[in-house]
Tab-separated table of C-alpha atoms and ligand atoms in Angstrom:
chain	number	residue	atom	x	y	z
G	297	MET	CA	-18.563	2.545	-3.542
G	298	ILE	CA	-15.423	1.637	-5.929
G	299	ALA	CA	-15.432	3.026	-9.369
G	300	PRO	CA	-14.774	0.882	-11.945
G	301	VAL	CA	-11.341	0.374	-13.211
G	302	ASN	CA	-9.820	0.830	-17.108
G	303	LEU	CA	-6.258	-0.504	-16.258
G	304	SER	CA	-5.381	0.901	-20.110
G	305	ILE	CA	-4.819	4.037	-18.428
G	306	MET	CA	-1.647	2.361	-16.678
G	307	GLY	CA	0.500	3.496	-19.411
G	308	ALA	CA	2.023	0.880	-21.519
G	309	LEU	CA	1.046	-2.327	-19.417
G	310	PRO	CA	-1.852	-4.942	-20.683
G	311	ALA	CA	-4.344	-4.721	-19.307
G	312	ASN	CA	-3.999	-8.336	-18.444
G	313	GLU	CA	-0.175	-7.813	-16.512
G	314	PHE	CA	-0.975	-10.401	-14.033
G	315	HIS	CA	-4.434	-12.439	-14.631
G	316	SER	CA	-3.050	-15.314	-16.426
G	317	ALA	CA	-0.406	-15.683	-14.053
G	318	LEU	CA	-2.896	-16.174	-10.928
G	319	PRO	CA	-4.456	-19.199	-9.900
G	320	ALA	CA	-7.919	-19.083	-10.432
G	321	GLU	CA	-8.336	-20.962	-7.067
G	322	LEU	CA	-6.570	-17.883	-5.214
G	323	VAL	CA	-8.615	-15.544	-7.459
G	324	ASP	CA	-11.909	-17.538	-6.132
G	325	PHE	CA	-11.032	-17.358	-2.928
G	326	GLY	CA	-11.668	-13.887	-2.659
G	327	PRO	CA	-9.268	-12.090	-0.652
G	328	GLU	CA	-11.393	-9.171	0.741
G	329	ILE	CA	-8.387	-6.922	2.383
G	330	GLY	CA	-4.804	-6.919	1.300
G	331	LEU	CA	-2.085	-6.266	3.863
G	332	VAL	CA	1.588	-4.896	2.871
G	333	LEU	CA	3.686	-5.431	5.211
G	334	GLY	CA	7.028	-3.416	6.504
G	335	SER	CA	10.267	-4.150	7.741
G	336	GLY	CA	10.279	-6.668	10.698
G	337	LEU	CA	6.492	-7.372	10.830
G	338	GLY	CA	6.492	-10.719	8.862
G	339	SER	CA	4.931	-12.391	12.397
G	340	ILE	CA	2.027	-10.721	11.609
G	341	VAL	CA	1.878	-13.659	9.185
G	342	GLU	CA	1.879	-16.167	11.740
G	343	ARG	CA	-1.743	-15.498	12.923
G	344	VAL	CA	-3.254	-15.405	9.811
G	345	ASP	CA	-5.208	-19.021	9.310
G	346	MET	CA	-3.012	-19.689	6.381
G	347	GLU	CA	-4.975	-21.569	3.171
G	348	ALA	CA	-2.595	-21.172	0.918
G	349	GLU	CA	0.383	-18.887	0.076
G	350	LEU	CA	1.953	-17.557	-3.424
G	351	PRO	CA	5.237	-16.757	-3.920
G	352	TYR	CA	6.079	-13.580	-5.869
G	353	ALA	CA	8.399	-15.675	-7.768
G	354	SER	CA	6.184	-17.826	-9.543
G	355	VAL	CA	4.463	-14.416	-11.129
G	356	ALA	CA	5.767	-13.194	-14.053
G	357	GLY	CA	6.594	-9.835	-13.582
G	358	LEU	CA	6.501	-8.894	-9.544
G	359	PRO	CA	9.940	-8.489	-8.387
G	360	GLN	CA	11.495	-10.615	-5.602
G	361	PRO	CA	12.184	-8.268	-2.964
G	362	GLY	CA	16.606	-8.281	-1.512
G	363	VAL	CA	16.053	-6.829	1.722
G	364	PRO	CA	16.757	-8.944	4.968
G	365	GLY	CA	13.586	-8.863	6.704
G	366	HIS	CA	11.469	-8.823	3.575
G	367	ALA	CA	10.094	-12.470	2.545
G	368	GLY	CA	8.616	-12.851	-1.055
G	369	ARG	CA	4.973	-14.028	-1.077
G	370	PHE	CA	1.762	-13.416	-0.828
G	371	VAL	CA	-0.150	-15.792	1.971
G	372	PHE	CA	-3.918	-16.294	1.803
G	373	GLY	CA	-6.265	-17.086	5.230
G	374	ARG	CA	-8.358	-15.732	7.004
G	375	LEU	CA	-8.039	-12.681	10.088
G	376	GLY	CA	-10.736	-12.595	12.250
G	377	ASP	CA	-13.657	-13.583	10.015
G	378	ARG	CA	-12.603	-11.122	6.830
G	379	ARG	CA	-10.978	-13.619	3.830
G	380	VAL	CA	-7.262	-10.832	3.753
G	381	VAL	CA	-3.769	-11.440	1.648
G	382	VAL	CA	-0.727	-10.610	3.432
G	383	ALA	CA	1.703	-9.064	0.884
G	384	GLU	CA	5.185	-10.451	2.976
G	385	GLY	CA	7.933	-8.239	1.502
G	386	ARG	CA	8.011	-5.509	-0.877
G	387	SER	CA	10.302	-4.347	-3.203
G	388	HIS	CA	11.519	-0.574	-3.201
G	389	LEU	CA	12.888	2.060	-5.734
G	390	TYR	CA	16.835	1.983	-4.167
G	391	GLU	CA	16.770	-1.893	-5.102
G	392	GLY	CA	17.107	-0.500	-8.341
G	393	HIS	CA	13.590	-0.931	-9.745
G	394	ASP	CA	11.355	1.473	-11.389
G	395	ALA	CA	8.370	2.799	-10.052
G	396	VAL	CA	5.630	0.753	-11.787
G	397	ARG	CA	8.089	-2.302	-11.410
G	398	VAL	CA	7.754	-1.691	-7.467
G	399	ALA	CA	3.865	-0.981	-7.672
G	400	ALA	CA	3.748	-4.621	-9.791
G	401	GLY	CA	2.480	-6.106	-5.918
G	402	ILE	CA	-0.748	-4.064	-5.646
G	403	ARG	CA	-1.689	-4.437	-8.914
G	404	CYS	CA	-1.254	-8.231	-8.260
G	405	LEU	CA	-3.271	-7.608	-5.411
G	406	HIS	CA	-5.896	-6.116	-7.559
G	407	ALA	CA	-6.048	-8.770	-10.222
G	408	LEU	CA	-6.803	-10.737	-7.391
G	409	GLY	CA	-9.679	-9.100	-6.294
G	410	VAL	CA	-8.349	-6.850	-3.524
G	411	ARG	CA	-10.231	-3.628	-3.314
G	412	LYS	CA	-9.112	-2.427	0.621
G	413	VAL	CA	-5.561	-2.327	1.689
G	414	VAL	CA	-3.355	-1.650	4.689
G	415	LEU	CA	-0.017	-0.389	4.130
G	416	THR	CA	2.679	-1.263	6.842
G	417	ASN	CA	5.749	-0.152	7.263
G	418	ALA	CA	8.640	1.027	9.654
G	419	ALA	CA	9.511	4.563	9.992
G	420	GLY	CA	11.825	7.008	11.396
G	421	THR	CA	9.995	9.620	13.252
G	422	ALA	CA	10.563	13.486	12.882
G	423	ASN	CA	8.138	14.405	15.199
G	424	ALA	CA	9.463	15.727	18.389
G	425	ASP	CA	5.736	13.942	20.156
G	426	PHE	CA	5.724	10.693	18.194
G	427	ALA	CA	8.045	8.736	20.098
G	428	PRO	CA	9.347	4.912	18.818
G	429	GLY	CA	7.593	1.937	19.701
G	430	ASN	CA	4.695	3.218	19.139
G	431	TRP	CA	2.044	3.655	15.668
G	432	MET	CA	1.069	6.085	13.257
G	433	LEU	CA	-1.964	6.004	11.487
G	434	ILE	CA	-0.697	7.690	7.631
G	435	ASN	CA	-3.430	10.428	7.095
G	436	ASP	CA	-1.174	12.086	4.101
G	437	GLN	CA	1.741	11.268	1.923
G	438	LEU	CA	4.686	13.208	0.622
G	439	ASN	CA	6.090	11.111	-2.111
G	440	LEU	CA	9.543	12.730	-1.950
G	441	THR	CA	10.931	9.974	-4.888
G	442	ALA	CA	10.806	12.363	-7.558
G	443	THR	CA	9.021	9.507	-9.948
G	444	SER	CA	5.829	8.215	-10.063
G	445	PRO	CA	4.359	4.343	-10.856
G	446	LEU	CA	1.691	6.035	-13.129
G	447	ILE	CA	4.847	7.003	-15.149
G	448	GLY	CA	3.864	5.981	-18.736
G	449	GLY	CA	0.413	7.184	-18.666
G	450	GLY	CA	-1.101	10.820	-19.038
G	451	ASN	CA	-3.446	10.181	-16.425
G	452	PHE	CA	-3.757	13.062	-13.866
G	453	ILE	CA	-5.722	11.230	-10.346
G	454	ASP	CA	-7.013	12.943	-7.557
G	455	MET	CA	-4.765	12.032	-4.782
G	456	SER	CA	-6.763	14.052	-2.410
G	457	LYS	CA	-8.028	11.504	-0.477
G	458	ILE	CA	-5.545	9.359	-0.962
G	459	TYR	CA	-5.469	7.376	2.322
G	460	CYS	CA	-9.911	6.680	2.763
G	461	ARG	CA	-11.354	9.153	5.117
G	462	ARG	CA	-13.589	6.083	6.841
G	463	TRP	CA	-10.443	3.848	7.166
G	464	LEU	CA	-8.763	6.350	8.992
G	465	LYS	CA	-12.133	6.653	11.011
G	466	ARG	CA	-12.137	3.300	11.852
G	467	PHE	CA	-8.457	3.080	12.728
G	468	ARG	CA	-8.823	5.764	15.298
G	469	GLU	CA	-12.188	4.252	17.240
G	470	ALA	CA	-9.791	1.010	17.259
G	471	ALA	CA	-7.212	2.793	18.568
G	472	ALA	CA	-9.513	4.259	21.103
G	473	GLY	CA	-11.761	1.284	22.634
G	474	LEU	CA	-8.053	-0.903	23.372
G	475	GLY	CA	-6.314	1.893	24.985
G	476	MET	CA	-4.106	1.954	22.700
G	477	THR	CA	-1.476	5.303	21.829
G	478	LEU	CA	-2.038	5.527	17.747
G	479	HIS	CA	-0.737	9.179	16.697
G	480	GLU	CA	-1.753	10.532	13.155
G	481	GLY	CA	0.619	12.108	10.608
G	482	VAL	CA	1.994	12.523	7.206
G	483	TYR	CA	4.411	9.955	5.999
G	484	ALA	CA	7.537	11.103	3.815
G	485	GLY	CA	8.526	9.071	1.230
G	486	LEU	CA	12.541	8.960	0.376
G	487	LEU	CA	14.439	6.488	-1.688
G	488	GLY	CA	17.385	5.800	-0.155
G	489	PRO	CA	18.665	3.163	0.696
G	490	GLN	CA	21.056	5.552	2.597
G	491	TYR	CA	19.320	6.607	6.216
G	492	GLU	CA	18.672	10.579	5.939
G	493	THR	CA	20.959	13.256	6.800
G	494	PRO	CA	19.995	15.778	9.888
G	495	ALA	CA	19.690	18.485	7.438
G	496	GLU	CA	16.935	16.060	5.248
G	497	VAL	CA	15.775	15.327	8.330
G	498	ARG	CA	14.666	19.599	9.239
G	499	MET	CA	13.537	19.445	5.049
G	500	VAL	CA	11.056	17.166	6.361
G	501	ARG	CA	9.986	18.645	8.784
G	502	VAL	CA	9.703	21.685	7.369
G	503	LEU	CA	7.602	20.071	4.679
G	504	GLY	CA	5.187	18.599	7.193
G	505	GLY	CA	6.122	15.333	7.172
G	506	ASP	CA	6.518	13.099	10.743
G	507	ALA	CA	7.565	9.947	9.764
G	508	ILE	CA	10.479	9.336	7.274
G	509	GLY	CA	10.661	5.683	5.190
G	510	MET	CA	11.644	4.391	1.781
G	511	SER	CA	8.119	2.807	1.098
G	512	THR	CA	4.601	2.895	0.747
G	513	VAL	CA	4.194	6.491	-1.293
G	514	LEU	CA	4.317	4.488	-4.539
G	515	GLU	CA	2.038	1.497	-3.956
G	516	ALA	CA	-0.439	4.140	-2.484
G	517	ILE	CA	-0.390	6.334	-5.234
G	518	GLN	CA	-1.394	2.441	-7.346
G	519	ALA	CA	-3.932	1.698	-5.209
G	520	CYS	CA	-5.820	5.055	-5.611
G	521	ALA	CA	-5.356	5.568	-9.356
G	522	LEU	CA	-6.983	1.397	-9.279
G	523	GLY	CA	-9.466	2.816	-6.919
G	524	MET	CA	-8.696	1.060	-3.925
G	525	GLU	CA	-9.624	2.436	-0.413
G	526	VAL	CA	-6.025	2.945	1.186
G	527	ALA	CA	-5.147	2.585	4.843
G	528	GLY	CA	-1.833	3.144	6.081
G	529	LEU	CA	0.046	2.592	9.594
G	530	SER	CA	3.892	3.502	9.958
G	531	CYS	CA	5.827	1.498	12.668
G	532	LEU	CA	7.737	3.817	14.241
G	533	THR	CA	11.238	2.432	15.308
G	534	ASN	CA	13.603	5.120	15.118
G	535	TRP	CA	13.952	9.252	15.977
G	536	ALA	CA	14.975	9.589	12.975
G	537	SER	CA	18.487	11.089	12.055
G	538	GLY	CA	19.460	14.286	13.614
G	539	MET	CA	16.560	14.166	16.384
G	540	ARG	CA	18.965	12.224	19.107
G	541	PRO	CA	22.825	11.620	19.199
G	542	ARG	CA	22.235	7.811	18.668
G	543	GLU	CA	23.149	6.505	15.213
G	544	LEU	CA	20.508	4.360	13.089
G	545	ASP	CA	20.980	0.728	12.338
G	546	HIS	CA	18.333	-1.869	11.008
G	547	GLY	CA	18.917	-3.989	13.012
G	548	GLU	CA	17.176	-1.860	16.112
G	549	VAL	CA	14.644	-1.362	12.654
G	550	MET	CA	13.660	-4.545	12.980
G	551	GLN	CA	13.960	-5.121	16.534
G	552	VAL	CA	11.215	-2.582	17.131
G	553	GLY	CA	8.951	-3.475	14.108
G	554	ALA	CA	8.674	-6.939	15.799
G	555	GLY	CA	8.109	-5.699	19.073
G	556	ALA	CA	5.157	-3.898	17.604
G	557	ALA	CA	3.545	-6.634	15.347
G	558	ASP	CA	1.637	-7.764	18.567
G	559	SER	CA	-0.153	-4.090	18.750
G	560	LEU	CA	-1.114	-3.718	14.809
G	561	LEU	CA	-2.386	-7.173	15.161
G	562	GLN	CA	-4.985	-6.025	17.631
G	563	LEU	CA	-5.457	-2.817	16.043
G	564	LEU	CA	-6.120	-4.820	12.825
G	565	GLU	CA	-8.499	-7.344	14.243
G	566	ARG	CA	-10.819	-4.362	16.184
G	567	ALA	CA	-10.272	-2.714	12.774
G	568	LEU	CA	-10.910	-4.823	9.825
W	256	HPA	N1	14.193	6.399	7.627
W	256	HPA	C1	14.139	6.066	6.413
W	256	HPA	N2	13.713	4.845	7.050
W	256	HPA	C2	13.667	4.639	7.839
W	256	HPA	C3	13.674	4.834	8.966
W	256	HPA	C4	14.121	6.009	9.020
W	256	HPA	O1	14.873	7.057	9.391
W	256	HPA	N3	13.260	3.888	9.999
W	256	HPA	C5	13.292	2.564	9.105
W	256	HPA	N4	12.892	3.063	8.071
């Protein structure tokens, strides 16, 4: 049961932040599940039976992603027998947006009627037992960005079950059914845009983080605050800094992400 939402808790934002900008037929489409795609995972969209698209640029207030590997549109369609809306591309703090703007896509999904959201990302693995090329189910997070999308409103929202327990169970079962390795752990979200130093990766380990990235944590906070059910999946694209002698590069992150998109699809089709 999802609690009714009072959008006035969103600080200075008007209650109808996006409603007037959204085509009625897309709201009427009634997407059940929102899927936010991380770097290199754009190929998932090709497997969606697409019915409509909505470029972010056509919605006032939605920032346009400026990073290679991030398009900027919502794709409406069907994945299996579920009505989904895929957010192809997201914005990041490191592009210069504030936290409220970074989470605008989530508020827009909510305005479209979405109440369940799957956040995906590419991440470095800081856990020696979680090899790159695998997926990690996010069961909790460390917001190390020193900001929040809820700034501007005095709302003290419970985050103790930020990642929906029911979905965690469902994804575990789906992975087991597929015989697929699905690690589970804590995602640490940092500001970026530079990759971490080895000392920062050791810090994240000490704090309890398993995977490191530059997205997701603010979106998860926003979604949780709106009463949405949140699932999170990290594509472990590389060993985090200092865990191996090699240097990190974005091209490698994109490549591993593209290779892992197929297993994500299988997992989603089974879990959803
Ligand atoms: N660190 C931060 N963000 C990332 C990484 C990483 O190692 N890999 C993919 N995104």
